[in-house]
Amino acid sequence: MHYYVKSSNPEKQRAGCVIVGVFDRRKLTGPAATLDKAGGGALSGALRRGDLDGKAGQVLVLHHVPKVYADRVLLVGLGRERDFDETAYRKACHAATRAVRATGAIDAVSYLTHLPVRSRDIGWNVLNAALVAQDEDYRLDAFRGEKPRDDRRLARLTFDVPRRSDLPVGERGLAEGLAIGAGVALTKTLGNTPPNICTPTWLADQAQALAKPHSSIKFRALERDDMVKLGMGSFMAVAQGSRQPPKLIVLEYLQGPKGEKPVALVGKGITFDSGGISIKPSDKMDEMKFDMCGGASVLGTFKAVAELKLPINLVGVVPACENMPGGLAVKPGDIVKSMSGITIEILNTDAEGRLILCDALTWVEREYQPSQCIDIATLTGAIVIALGGFPTGLFSNTPSLAKALLDAGEDSGDRAWQMPLWEEYGAMLKSEHADIANITGGREGGAITAAAFLHRFARRMKWAHLDIAATAWRAKRATGRPVPLLVRFLIDLAGKSGDAAA
Ligand code: BES
Ligand code: MN
Ligand code: ZN
């Protein structure tokens, strides 16, 4: 699929389809009224006959509208005009993309991008329309034996902007939308790939493959021997139950001011979480292939950042291993020593994310002294209970960093919600014989106590933790979240430090 931005009259479009919006109670938007006028009332006639009244999500295809060059006109219901907001805009874009794909049109021009969305500009409109379209266009057929017929005819989608002077802003929005979309698609595919293929070694290979066409990205991976030498006793304890060798995947993208400390992204890369000796129930255990989605979002973010050539310094670290039971697996009661020197009593081998992340956090702090460090992890079932499936859980020891991430979430529609990180929660992780236990006695505040565990290893950094257990996948499909949030955060950061990329 190819995407374009242009500015021209709706009735003059020689395309398979033009897409225009109608508000509730049959109120035509500007471009719809233009088509209606050209076509001698063809649109308002169809509305009067009751075929569409403009409720959100409604769609209607008209053929042969007089004096309109396009083969079809797609009308999209927008809901009530005074309720029209960002969510309604994205919903309309979804409905439009799905409906136009169901027609025979090979190319289409959308005028939904003209719609005013409160405190958003045309660039935002184009960016979001492009993201929605790419989301709709995504599929993964690599693992089907009987190849399904690719019935996606739509090959070109153009987003129209009201004035020629809007073109630069529209183009910029499209470029950002395509880069973020590419990052989202990569993250989805890594997440969706089955765990017999998506092993730590395969994930490292994908990171290397990402670095190959982008000379701005440098790849390396630490092996088990390296990590044992570094004293990563906690990460290695999780990895020891599997035949698959662990990897510490490291990506560097240093395109910012020389000597400026990088932002660090640390992503949980458990390629399958069986729970280990504290084995999980088998219901939905297949979904634990998604336990590497934090790591996948680091790779997806690097892809977007490299495509946008952001002038920033960024490092990505993905501790990757399987969590499996076995004769050599770590056991409840084992005490291990983390790279930081803090000893950990592993009371439940299923609380493994924090065990691999704590060593990755210590390593990245010593190796890079990052200006700020963000970890991303499908860390707890408890965050699903606390927040449901809409926001990512955010924890941070630095209010300005938390705010920047929350704002990036609002801007991108990939939202986060802040949770507390008080000392009281950390105090719940007492161990009888070690410095800290990897779980508390009960389930209360499970997402927060997990964050408090990580914080113990990140205290000296400006740090934030994103618990994506409720947002990284839905109904057996990876969502690509929180790549839009992270890329928006980094674009904003690039704009703040030095000469903006815009
Ligand atoms: N990867 C899981 C968290 C998870 C569970 C994500 C379900 C999405 C859906 C994590 O490793 C885990 O098992 N966490 C335990 C922690 C508990 C043992 C303290 C959990 O959430 O149950
Ligand atoms: Mn687990
Ligand atoms: Zn896990």
Short mmCIF file of C-alpha atoms and ligand atoms in Angstrom, two decimals:
data_model
loop_
_atom_site.label_atom_id
_atom_site.label_comp_id
_atom_site.label_asym_id
_atom_site.label_seq_id
_atom_site.Cartn_x
_atom_site.Cartn_y
_atom_site.Cartn_z
CA MET A 1 0.00 0.00 0.00
CA HIS A 2 1.20 3.50 -0.86
CA TYR A 3 0.17 6.67 0.88
CA TYR A 4 0.15 10.24 -0.39
CA VAL A 5 -0.80 13.75 0.66
CA LYS A 6 -2.31 16.26 -1.75
CA SER A 7 -4.71 19.16 -1.97
CA SER A 8 -7.40 19.28 -4.64
CA ASN A 9 -11.13 19.38 -5.31
CA PRO A 10 -13.17 16.33 -4.36
CA GLU A 11 -15.28 16.31 -7.54
CA LYS A 12 -12.16 16.33 -9.74
CA GLN A 13 -10.53 13.23 -8.26
CA ARG A 14 -9.97 10.52 -10.85
CA ALA A 15 -9.90 7.67 -8.35
CA GLY A 16 -11.73 4.52 -7.45
CA CYS A 17 -13.28 6.23 -4.46
CA VAL A 18 -13.55 9.57 -2.69
CA ILE A 19 -14.24 9.44 1.02
CA VAL A 20 -16.22 12.19 2.78
CA GLY A 21 -17.87 12.54 6.17
CA VAL A 22 -21.46 13.17 7.27
CA PHE A 23 -22.34 14.26 10.80
CA ASP A 24 -25.36 12.92 12.64
CA ARG A 25 -28.75 14.18 11.39
CA ARG A 26 -27.46 14.10 7.81
CA LYS A 27 -25.23 17.13 8.15
CA LEU A 28 -22.82 17.15 5.21
CA THR A 29 -19.20 18.16 5.85
CA GLY A 30 -17.64 20.71 3.47
CA PRO A 31 -16.21 18.26 0.93
CA ALA A 32 -19.45 16.23 1.02
CA ALA A 33 -21.45 19.39 0.29
CA THR A 34 -19.11 20.16 -2.63
CA LEU A 35 -19.75 16.72 -4.12
CA ASP A 36 -23.47 17.08 -3.50
CA LYS A 37 -23.56 20.38 -5.30
CA ALA A 38 -21.56 19.08 -8.26
CA GLY A 39 -23.71 15.96 -8.43
CA GLY A 40 -27.04 17.77 -8.38
CA GLY A 41 -28.05 16.66 -4.90
CA ALA A 42 -27.09 12.99 -5.29
CA LEU A 43 -25.70 12.75 -1.75
CA SER A 44 -28.45 14.61 0.05
CA GLY A 45 -30.99 12.58 -1.94
CA ALA A 46 -29.56 9.30 -0.67
CA LEU A 47 -29.56 10.67 2.88
CA ARG A 48 -33.15 11.83 2.55
CA ARG A 49 -34.18 8.37 1.42
CA GLY A 50 -32.85 7.17 4.77
CA ASP A 51 -29.77 5.27 3.64
CA LEU A 52 -27.50 7.00 6.18
CA ASP A 53 -28.14 9.50 8.91
CA GLY A 54 -24.56 10.14 10.01
CA LYS A 55 -24.31 8.00 13.15
CA ALA A 56 -20.72 7.07 14.03
CA GLY A 57 -19.50 4.06 12.11
CA GLN A 58 -22.16 4.08 9.38
CA VAL A 59 -20.93 3.82 5.80
CA LEU A 60 -22.64 4.11 2.42
CA VAL A 61 -21.16 3.65 -1.05
CA LEU A 62 -22.69 5.63 -3.94
CA HIS A 63 -21.89 4.80 -7.55
CA HIS A 64 -22.13 7.05 -10.61
CA VAL A 65 -22.55 10.36 -8.85
CA PRO A 66 -23.09 12.83 -11.73
CA LYS A 67 -20.26 15.28 -12.50
CA VAL A 68 -18.00 13.55 -10.00
CA TYR A 69 -14.96 11.97 -11.66
CA ALA A 70 -14.41 9.22 -9.07
CA ASP A 71 -16.05 5.81 -9.57
CA ARG A 72 -17.52 5.83 -6.08
CA VAL A 73 -18.31 8.14 -3.23
CA LEU A 74 -17.97 6.68 0.25
CA LEU A 75 -20.00 8.46 2.90
CA VAL A 76 -18.84 7.92 6.48
CA GLY A 77 -21.00 8.67 9.53
CA LEU A 78 -19.18 10.82 12.08
CA GLY A 79 -21.68 10.98 14.94
CA ARG A 80 -22.77 14.23 16.51
CA GLU A 81 -20.74 17.23 15.45
CA ARG A 82 -20.35 18.66 18.93
CA ASP A 83 -19.11 15.29 20.26
CA PHE A 84 -16.55 14.96 17.48
CA ASP A 85 -13.17 14.37 19.10
CA GLU A 86 -9.95 12.41 18.60
CA THR A 87 -11.58 9.07 19.32
CA ALA A 88 -14.45 9.82 16.93
CA TYR A 89 -11.92 10.87 14.28
CA ARG A 90 -9.96 7.63 14.60
CA LYS A 91 -13.19 5.60 14.57
CA ALA A 92 -14.31 7.31 11.37
CA CYS A 93 -10.93 6.59 9.79
CA HIS A 94 -11.26 2.92 10.80
CA ALA A 95 -14.75 2.63 9.35
CA ALA A 96 -13.65 4.38 6.15
CA THR A 97 -10.57 2.22 5.63
CA ARG A 98 -12.49 -0.98 6.23
CA ALA A 99 -15.33 0.06 3.92
CA VAL A 100 -13.14 1.22 1.06
CA ARG A 101 -11.16 -2.02 1.28
CA ALA A 102 -14.41 -3.94 0.84
CA THR A 103 -15.06 -2.21 -2.51
CA GLY A 104 -13.18 -2.91 -5.72
CA ALA A 105 -11.38 0.43 -5.59
CA ILE A 106 -7.65 0.33 -6.28
CA ASP A 107 -7.09 3.90 -5.19
CA ALA A 108 -8.97 6.26 -2.91
CA VAL A 109 -8.78 9.85 -1.72
CA SER A 110 -9.92 10.67 1.79
CA TYR A 111 -11.31 14.04 2.84
CA LEU A 112 -11.78 12.95 6.43
CA THR A 113 -8.39 14.59 7.03
CA HIS A 114 -10.11 17.98 6.59
CA LEU A 115 -12.20 17.44 9.71
CA PRO A 116 -11.37 19.85 12.50
CA VAL A 117 -10.27 18.01 15.63
CA ARG A 118 -9.99 20.20 18.71
CA SER A 119 -6.44 21.51 19.33
CA ARG A 120 -4.99 19.24 16.62
CA ASP A 121 -3.51 20.32 13.31
CA ILE A 122 -3.64 18.81 9.83
CA GLY A 123 -0.37 17.00 10.49
CA TRP A 124 -1.99 15.18 13.38
CA ASN A 125 -4.98 14.28 11.22
CA VAL A 126 -2.83 12.83 8.46
CA LEU A 127 -0.57 10.99 10.90
CA ASN A 128 -3.52 9.33 12.60
CA ALA A 129 -5.34 8.47 9.40
CA ALA A 130 -2.14 6.83 8.14
CA LEU A 131 -1.69 4.87 11.37
CA VAL A 132 -5.26 3.60 11.27
CA ALA A 133 -4.93 2.57 7.62
CA GLN A 134 -1.71 0.66 8.29
CA ASP A 135 -3.30 -1.00 11.30
CA GLU A 136 -6.16 -2.21 9.09
CA ASP A 137 -3.76 -3.33 6.40
CA TYR A 138 -1.61 -5.49 8.69
CA ARG A 139 -1.70 -9.23 8.42
CA LEU A 140 0.62 -12.16 9.01
CA ASP A 141 0.36 -15.08 6.61
CA ALA A 142 3.87 -16.46 7.02
CA PHE A 143 2.65 -19.39 9.10
CA ARG A 144 -0.22 -20.56 6.89
CA GLY A 145 0.38 -23.57 4.71
CA GLU A 146 -2.60 -22.90 2.50
CA LYS A 147 -1.89 -19.39 1.40
CA PRO A 148 -5.07 -17.30 1.55
CA ARG A 149 -5.82 -15.22 -1.52
CA ASP A 150 -4.69 -11.65 -0.92
CA ASP A 151 -7.96 -9.84 -1.58
CA ARG A 152 -6.62 -6.41 -0.66
CA ARG A 153 -7.08 -4.46 -3.86
CA LEU A 154 -6.63 -1.00 -2.45
CA ALA A 155 -3.10 -0.01 -3.43
CA ARG A 156 -3.06 3.78 -3.05
CA LEU A 157 -4.61 5.92 -0.38
CA THR A 158 -4.33 9.70 -0.55
CA PHE A 159 -5.03 12.04 2.32
CA ASP A 160 -6.30 15.39 1.13
CA VAL A 161 -5.52 18.61 3.00
CA PRO A 162 -7.64 21.78 2.74
CA ARG A 163 -5.02 24.23 1.45
CA ARG A 164 -1.85 23.98 -0.56
CA SER A 165 -0.14 25.73 2.34
CA ASP A 166 -1.09 22.72 4.51
CA LEU A 167 1.00 20.39 2.35
CA PRO A 168 4.30 20.62 4.30
CA VAL A 169 2.57 19.92 7.62
CA GLY A 170 0.57 17.12 6.01
CA GLU A 171 3.71 15.58 4.51
CA ARG A 172 5.46 15.70 7.86
CA GLY A 173 2.46 14.01 9.48
CA LEU A 174 2.51 11.31 6.84
CA ALA A 175 6.24 10.71 7.25
CA GLU A 176 5.80 10.32 11.01
CA GLY A 177 2.73 8.13 10.52
CA LEU A 178 4.54 5.83 8.10
CA ALA A 179 7.60 5.52 10.33
CA ILE A 180 5.52 4.80 13.42
CA GLY A 181 3.36 2.42 11.37
CA ALA A 182 6.43 0.51 10.24
CA GLY A 183 7.60 0.24 13.84
CA VAL A 184 4.17 -0.91 14.98
CA ALA A 185 4.02 -3.55 12.23
CA LEU A 186 7.45 -4.90 13.16
CA THR A 187 6.45 -5.08 16.83
CA LYS A 188 3.23 -6.90 15.92
CA THR A 189 5.01 -9.45 13.77
CA LEU A 190 7.66 -10.20 16.40
CA GLY A 191 4.90 -10.61 18.98
CA ASN A 192 2.66 -12.76 16.80
CA THR A 193 5.46 -15.09 15.72
CA PRO A 194 5.03 -18.46 17.47
CA PRO A 195 7.41 -19.27 20.31
CA ASN A 196 8.98 -22.27 18.56
CA ILE A 197 10.31 -19.77 16.01
CA CYS A 198 10.58 -16.65 18.15
CA THR A 199 13.36 -17.82 20.48
CA PRO A 200 15.96 -15.54 22.08
CA THR A 201 18.36 -16.39 19.23
CA TRP A 202 15.75 -15.57 16.58
CA LEU A 203 14.89 -12.31 18.33
CA ALA A 204 18.58 -11.34 18.34
CA ASP A 205 18.73 -12.21 14.63
CA GLN A 206 15.77 -9.89 14.01
CA ALA A 207 17.53 -7.07 15.86
CA GLN A 208 20.61 -7.66 13.74
CA ALA A 209 18.48 -7.67 10.59
CA LEU A 210 16.98 -4.36 11.67
CA ALA A 211 20.45 -2.83 12.02
CA LYS A 212 21.57 -4.07 8.61
CA PRO A 213 19.80 -1.58 6.29
CA HIS A 214 20.12 1.23 8.85
CA SER A 215 23.76 2.21 9.20
CA SER A 216 22.66 4.47 12.07
CA ILE A 217 21.81 1.40 14.20
CA LYS A 218 24.55 -0.72 15.78
CA PHE A 219 23.77 -4.21 17.01
CA ARG A 220 25.50 -6.51 19.45
CA ALA A 221 24.43 -9.34 21.74
CA LEU A 222 25.93 -10.64 24.97
CA GLU A 223 26.01 -14.43 25.36
CA ARG A 224 25.51 -16.56 28.45
CA ASP A 225 29.26 -16.69 29.23
CA ASP A 226 29.53 -12.90 29.03
CA MET A 227 26.58 -12.47 31.34
CA VAL A 228 27.78 -15.04 33.85
CA LYS A 229 31.09 -13.16 33.97
CA LEU A 230 29.25 -9.88 34.54
CA GLY A 231 27.48 -11.46 37.50
CA MET A 232 23.94 -11.39 36.13
CA GLY A 233 22.88 -14.13 38.54
CA SER A 234 19.24 -13.12 38.50
CA PHE A 235 18.77 -13.11 34.71
CA MET A 236 20.82 -16.31 34.40
CA ALA A 237 18.64 -18.02 37.03
CA VAL A 238 15.57 -17.53 34.84
CA ALA A 239 17.43 -18.65 31.72
CA GLN A 240 18.85 -21.85 33.24
CA GLY A 241 15.65 -23.88 32.87
CA SER A 242 15.68 -23.72 29.07
CA ARG A 243 17.71 -25.35 26.32
CA GLN A 244 17.49 -22.07 24.41
CA PRO A 245 20.53 -19.89 25.10
CA PRO A 246 19.75 -16.45 26.55
CA LYS A 247 20.77 -13.22 24.80
CA LEU A 248 21.22 -9.67 25.94
CA ILE A 249 20.35 -7.78 22.77
CA VAL A 250 21.87 -4.30 22.54
CA LEU A 251 21.03 -1.64 19.96
CA GLU A 252 22.71 1.75 19.72
CA TYR A 253 21.45 4.71 17.72
CA LEU A 254 23.77 7.64 18.38
CA GLN A 255 22.69 10.44 16.05
CA GLY A 256 22.35 13.19 18.66
CA PRO A 257 24.88 15.66 20.02
CA LYS A 258 28.23 13.98 20.65
CA GLY A 259 28.76 13.25 24.32
CA GLU A 260 25.10 13.70 25.24
CA LYS A 261 23.97 10.79 27.42
CA PRO A 262 21.49 8.52 25.65
CA VAL A 263 17.92 7.68 26.49
CA ALA A 264 17.73 3.97 27.32
CA LEU A 265 14.87 1.64 26.46
CA VAL A 266 14.89 -1.72 28.23
CA GLY A 267 12.33 -4.29 27.02
CA LYS A 268 11.32 -7.58 28.61
CA GLY A 269 12.13 -10.37 26.17
CA ILE A 270 10.69 -13.58 27.63
CA THR A 271 10.01 -15.49 24.42
CA PHE A 272 7.81 -17.93 26.32
CA ASP A 273 6.66 -17.73 29.93
CA SER A 274 5.48 -21.13 31.16
CA GLY A 275 5.88 -19.88 34.72
CA GLY A 276 8.83 -22.25 35.25
CA ILE A 277 8.58 -24.58 38.28
CA SER A 278 5.76 -22.31 39.56
CA ILE A 279 4.03 -23.40 36.37
CA LYS A 280 1.04 -21.52 35.01
CA PRO A 281 -2.38 -23.08 34.42
CA SER A 282 -2.72 -24.22 30.82
CA ASP A 283 -5.71 -21.99 30.02
CA LYS A 284 -4.41 -19.26 27.68
CA MET A 285 -0.81 -20.30 28.28
CA ASP A 286 -0.28 -19.90 24.54
CA GLU A 287 -0.59 -16.15 25.05
CA MET A 288 2.66 -16.19 26.98
CA LYS A 289 4.42 -16.10 23.60
CA PHE A 290 3.59 -12.38 23.85
CA ASP A 291 5.82 -12.04 26.91
CA MET A 292 8.53 -10.57 24.67
CA CYS A 293 6.36 -7.70 23.47
CA GLY A 294 8.26 -5.16 25.59
CA GLY A 295 11.44 -6.19 23.79
CA ALA A 296 9.61 -6.14 20.46
CA SER A 297 8.47 -2.57 21.15
CA VAL A 298 12.10 -1.55 21.63
CA LEU A 299 12.94 -2.92 18.17
CA GLY A 300 9.85 -1.28 16.65
CA THR A 301 10.76 2.06 18.21
CA PHE A 302 14.29 1.84 16.82
CA LYS A 303 12.89 1.18 13.37
CA ALA A 304 10.68 4.28 13.52
CA VAL A 305 13.42 6.47 15.00
CA ALA A 306 15.91 5.38 12.33
CA GLU A 307 13.41 6.01 9.53
CA LEU A 308 12.70 9.47 10.92
CA LYS A 309 16.45 10.09 11.39
CA LEU A 310 15.75 11.71 14.76
CA PRO A 311 18.76 13.65 16.07
CA ILE A 312 18.94 11.83 19.40
CA ASN A 313 21.10 9.35 21.28
CA LEU A 314 19.20 6.16 22.05
CA VAL A 315 20.18 2.74 23.34
CA GLY A 316 17.96 -0.33 23.50
CA VAL A 317 18.52 -3.37 25.69
CA VAL A 318 16.46 -6.56 25.50
CA PRO A 319 17.19 -9.37 27.95
CA ALA A 320 15.80 -12.41 26.14
CA CYS A 321 15.27 -15.95 27.39
CA GLU A 322 12.59 -18.57 27.94
CA ASN A 323 11.06 -19.26 31.36
CA MET A 324 10.80 -23.04 31.50
CA PRO A 325 10.63 -25.82 34.07
CA GLY A 326 13.28 -28.55 33.89
CA GLY A 327 15.87 -30.46 35.85
CA LEU A 328 18.17 -27.48 36.07
CA ALA A 329 15.46 -24.85 36.43
CA VAL A 330 15.50 -22.31 39.24
CA LYS A 331 13.29 -23.38 42.18
CA PRO A 332 11.11 -21.51 44.66
CA GLY A 333 13.38 -20.82 47.61
CA ASP A 334 16.56 -20.37 45.57
CA ILE A 335 18.57 -17.28 46.44
CA VAL A 336 20.52 -15.63 43.64
CA LYS A 337 22.84 -12.63 43.43
CA SER A 338 21.98 -9.93 40.94
CA MET A 339 24.60 -7.93 39.05
CA SER A 340 24.00 -5.03 41.45
CA GLY A 341 25.03 -7.23 44.37
CA ILE A 342 21.51 -7.29 45.81
CA THR A 343 20.53 -10.87 46.66
CA ILE A 344 17.07 -12.10 45.70
CA GLU A 345 15.01 -14.91 47.16
CA ILE A 346 12.97 -16.36 44.31
CA LEU A 347 9.74 -17.39 45.98
CA ASN A 348 7.82 -17.75 42.72
CA THR A 349 9.55 -18.56 39.45
CA ASP A 350 6.64 -17.03 37.53
CA ALA A 351 7.63 -13.54 38.69
CA GLU A 352 10.53 -13.78 36.23
CA GLY A 353 10.21 -10.51 34.31
CA ARG A 354 11.57 -8.48 37.20
CA LEU A 355 14.42 -10.99 37.57
CA ILE A 356 15.71 -10.49 34.04
CA LEU A 357 14.98 -6.74 33.98
CA CYS A 358 16.85 -5.94 37.21
CA ASP A 359 20.13 -7.14 35.73
CA ALA A 360 19.43 -5.38 32.43
CA LEU A 361 18.78 -2.14 34.34
CA THR A 362 22.02 -2.44 36.31
CA TRP A 363 23.94 -3.23 33.14
CA VAL A 364 22.54 -0.30 31.15
CA GLU A 365 23.20 2.09 34.02
CA ARG A 366 26.86 1.03 34.28
CA GLU A 367 27.44 0.82 30.53
CA TYR A 368 25.77 4.06 29.41
CA GLN A 369 24.74 6.26 32.39
CA PRO A 370 21.54 7.09 30.47
CA SER A 371 19.95 10.53 30.80
CA GLN A 372 16.67 8.69 31.33
CA CYS A 373 15.75 5.03 31.30
CA ILE A 374 12.37 3.54 30.34
CA ASP A 375 11.60 -0.13 30.70
CA ILE A 376 8.70 -1.75 28.90
CA ALA A 377 7.34 -5.07 30.08
CA THR A 378 4.34 -7.41 30.05
CA LEU A 379 5.07 -7.58 33.75
CA THR A 380 1.93 -8.40 35.71
CA GLY A 381 -1.55 -9.85 35.37
CA ALA A 382 -2.39 -7.42 38.18
CA ILE A 383 -2.16 -4.38 35.88
CA VAL A 384 -4.91 -5.95 33.77
CA ILE A 385 -7.09 -6.12 36.88
CA ALA A 386 -6.16 -2.60 37.97
CA LEU A 387 -6.64 -0.70 34.71
CA GLY A 388 -8.37 -2.97 32.24
CA GLY A 389 -7.25 -3.12 28.64
CA PHE A 390 -7.13 0.56 27.68
CA PRO A 391 -4.15 2.28 29.27
CA THR A 392 -0.61 1.09 29.82
CA GLY A 393 0.45 1.31 33.48
CA LEU A 394 3.08 3.98 34.08
CA PHE A 395 5.42 4.20 37.08
CA SER A 396 8.22 6.70 37.50
CA ASN A 397 10.57 8.22 40.05
CA THR A 398 10.83 11.44 37.99
CA PRO A 399 7.69 13.59 37.61
CA SER A 400 8.89 15.42 34.48
CA LEU A 401 9.58 12.10 32.73
CA ALA A 402 6.19 10.75 33.80
CA LYS A 403 4.48 13.83 32.44
CA ALA A 404 6.31 13.66 29.11
CA LEU A 405 5.26 10.01 28.71
CA LEU A 406 1.65 10.70 29.70
CA ASP A 407 1.51 13.59 27.21
CA ALA A 408 3.01 11.42 24.46
CA GLY A 409 0.34 8.84 25.23
CA GLU A 410 -2.46 11.40 24.92
CA ASP A 411 -1.04 12.81 21.68
CA SER A 412 -0.66 9.43 20.05
CA GLY A 413 -3.87 7.89 21.40
CA ASP A 414 -1.64 5.19 22.92
CA ARG A 415 -2.45 6.17 26.44
CA ALA A 416 -0.84 5.50 29.78
CA TRP A 417 -2.08 6.03 33.33
CA GLN A 418 0.19 6.76 36.25
CA MET A 419 0.30 4.49 39.28
CA PRO A 420 1.94 5.21 42.65
CA LEU A 421 5.46 4.17 43.54
CA TRP A 422 5.64 4.66 47.28
CA GLU A 423 8.22 3.23 49.66
CA GLU A 424 5.47 1.28 51.42
CA TYR A 425 5.13 -0.99 48.40
CA GLY A 426 8.84 -1.67 48.23
CA ALA A 427 8.81 -2.58 51.91
CA MET A 428 6.38 -5.41 51.12
CA LEU A 429 9.16 -7.31 49.31
CA LYS A 430 10.93 -8.41 52.50
CA SER A 431 12.75 -11.71 52.44
CA GLU A 432 13.60 -13.87 55.42
CA HIS A 433 17.11 -14.68 54.23
CA ALA A 434 17.98 -12.48 51.23
CA ASP A 435 18.00 -8.72 50.62
CA ILE A 436 14.70 -8.84 48.76
CA ALA A 437 12.08 -11.37 47.66
CA ASN A 438 10.70 -11.48 44.12
CA ILE A 439 7.07 -11.56 45.33
CA THR A 440 5.08 -10.38 48.33
CA GLY A 441 2.91 -12.49 50.58
CA GLY A 442 -0.34 -11.56 48.84
CA ARG A 443 -1.74 -10.36 45.55
CA GLU A 444 -2.61 -6.84 46.71
CA GLY A 445 -1.13 -4.12 44.52
CA GLY A 446 0.70 -6.71 42.42
CA ALA A 447 1.53 -4.36 39.57
CA ILE A 448 2.91 -1.79 42.00
CA THR A 449 5.02 -4.16 44.06
CA ALA A 450 6.52 -5.44 40.80
CA ALA A 451 7.37 -1.85 39.81
CA ALA A 452 8.79 -1.25 43.30
CA PHE A 453 11.06 -4.28 42.82
CA LEU A 454 12.43 -2.79 39.59
CA HIS A 455 12.80 0.63 41.18
CA ARG A 456 15.20 -0.83 43.72
CA PHE A 457 17.60 -1.40 40.79
CA ALA A 458 16.92 1.88 38.99
CA ARG A 459 17.08 4.35 41.87
CA ARG A 460 20.09 6.20 40.57
CA MET A 461 18.52 6.81 37.16
CA LYS A 462 15.66 9.00 35.97
CA TRP A 463 13.49 6.02 35.35
CA ALA A 464 10.03 5.03 34.17
CA HIS A 465 8.40 1.64 33.83
CA LEU A 466 5.58 0.82 31.42
CA ASP A 467 3.55 -2.28 32.32
CA ILE A 468 2.01 -3.31 29.00
CA ALA A 469 0.49 -6.64 30.09
CA ALA A 470 -3.01 -5.33 29.28
CA THR A 471 -2.17 -3.43 26.09
CA ALA A 472 0.49 -5.35 24.14
CA TRP A 473 -1.99 -7.78 22.66
CA ARG A 474 -5.72 -8.25 22.39
CA ALA A 475 -7.72 -11.27 21.27
CA LYS A 476 -4.54 -13.21 20.32
CA ARG A 477 -3.16 -10.36 18.21
CA ALA A 478 -0.21 -8.15 19.07
CA THR A 479 -1.20 -4.46 19.00
CA GLY A 480 2.21 -2.86 18.51
CA ARG A 481 1.71 -0.75 21.62
CA PRO A 482 3.42 1.22 23.11
CA VAL A 483 5.45 2.07 19.99
CA PRO A 484 3.28 5.13 19.12
CA LEU A 485 3.72 6.48 22.66
CA LEU A 486 7.48 5.90 22.70
CA VAL A 487 8.12 7.39 19.27
CA ARG A 488 6.01 10.46 20.08
CA PHE A 489 8.00 10.87 23.31
CA LEU A 490 11.27 10.70 21.35
CA ILE A 491 10.08 13.05 18.58
CA ASP A 492 9.13 15.58 21.25
CA LEU A 493 12.49 15.10 22.95
CA ALA A 494 14.32 15.65 19.66
CA GLY A 495 12.32 18.85 19.18
CA LYS A 496 13.30 20.12 22.61
CA SER A 497 17.03 19.40 22.48
CA GLY A 498 18.85 21.57 19.98
CA ASP A 499 17.66 22.19 16.43
CA ALA A 500 14.36 20.44 15.88
CA ALA A 501 13.95 17.73 13.27
CA ALA A 502 10.85 19.41 11.92
N1 BES B 1 4.23 -12.47 31.99
C1 BES B 1 3.51 -12.54 33.20
C2 BES B 1 2.48 -11.44 33.35
C3 BES B 1 1.21 -11.61 32.57
C4 BES B 1 0.25 -12.50 32.97
C5 BES B 1 0.97 -10.80 31.49
C6 BES B 1 -0.93 -12.61 32.26
C7 BES B 1 -0.22 -10.89 30.79
C8 BES B 1 -1.17 -11.81 31.17
C9 BES B 1 4.47 -12.44 34.37
O1 BES B 1 5.71 -13.01 34.19
C10 BES B 1 3.84 -13.17 35.52
O2 BES B 1 3.69 -14.35 35.41
N2 BES B 1 3.48 -12.44 36.56
C11 BES B 1 2.83 -13.00 37.67
C12 BES B 1 3.45 -12.42 38.91
C13 BES B 1 3.05 -13.12 40.19
C14 BES B 1 3.66 -14.50 40.23
C15 BES B 1 3.53 -12.29 41.35
C16 BES B 1 1.35 -12.64 37.58
O3 BES B 1 1.02 -11.54 37.13
O4 BES B 1 0.54 -13.48 37.92
MN MN B 2 5.70 -15.08 34.64
ZN ZN B 3 6.34 -13.12 32.23
#
